[in-house]
Amino acid sequence: STTSSEDDLTVGFIGAGAIARNMARAAHAVRPRMKAVVFGLAGADEFAAELSQELDLDITVADSAQALCAQSQAIFTQTPGSETVLELDWLQPGTTIIASGSDQPTKQEIPNDVLQASKYIADLTQQTSKVGELRGALQAGVMTEQDVHAELGEVVNGTKSGREGDELIVVDLTGTGAQDAAIGQVAWDKLSAL
């Protein structure tokens, strides 16, 4: 059953491309009563129109990333640029940020002070320390690898805690070979069935 707090969930998407669309579909699959808001330098109107219809979902377009953050309890970031996309003082208490835009050493979407203030969860620490959001915080000296709360698998399997209150959580997704292989196999199976 869905609780009233889940009914009130607003999910923000900073970036409106193909990855954001898939993140929206996935979020909707687990939170079908969510509301959504999108901000992007390009494509936000199309994102809202297409996914509102596809998912029968209330999606609005924000005028700025700050306006999006003010109304979102969960925020997905997936942008192609190298500039940070939000600020610590824009975030509500208890916000969860799922950052998937940093996949190269030149990219960083999440400011170091946000990372430092968060319960930080990596898909793979060894990878996020080199190409993810963690890399910038390590280089700036504001975090160490010991500041990583958990890897995602540890939260999923219950060996490390997830949300425990209204803490800020950042989940840094750079992509893993195992995930890519599983996605590739599903795609191959579906194409082979055509």
Tab-separated table of C-alpha atoms in Angstrom, residues 5 16-17 19 21 24 29 32 45 58 66 73 75 81 89 98 103 131 143 155 159 164 171 178 184 188 191:
chain	number	residue	atom	x	y	z
A	5	SER	CA	3.825	10.631	2.564
A	16	ALA	CA	15.475	16.205	-19.683
A	17	GLY	CA	17.176	13.783	-22.061
A	19	ILE	CA	18.451	9.086	-19.232
A	21	ARG	CA	13.085	9.808	-19.277
A	24	ALA	CA	11.196	8.972	-14.637
A	29	ALA	CA	7.105	2.207	-11.479
A	32	PRO	CA	2.950	5.539	-9.193
A	45	ASP	CA	8.667	20.963	-22.315
A	58	ASP	CA	1.344	15.180	-13.361
A	66	GLN	CA	16.302	26.299	-7.579
A	73	GLN	CA	11.871	15.467	-2.047
A	75	ILE	CA	15.957	14.757	-7.313
A	81	GLY	CA	27.663	19.428	-18.740
A	89	ASP	CA	20.644	25.877	0.526
A	98	ILE	CA	20.283	10.401	-7.410
A	103	ASP	CA	30.739	9.533	-15.747
A	131	VAL	CA	34.810	9.509	-12.460
A	143	MET	CA	35.830	14.065	1.888
A	155	VAL	CA	22.034	-0.799	1.239
A	159	THR	CA	24.239	-4.722	5.503
A	164	GLU	CA	17.215	6.848	8.939
A	171	VAL	CA	23.406	8.334	-4.438
A	178	ALA	CA	27.477	-5.919	-14.186
A	184	GLY	CA	22.674	-5.629	-22.666
A	188	TRP	CA	19.587	-8.730	-26.814
A	191	LEU	CA	15.671	-7.935	-30.039
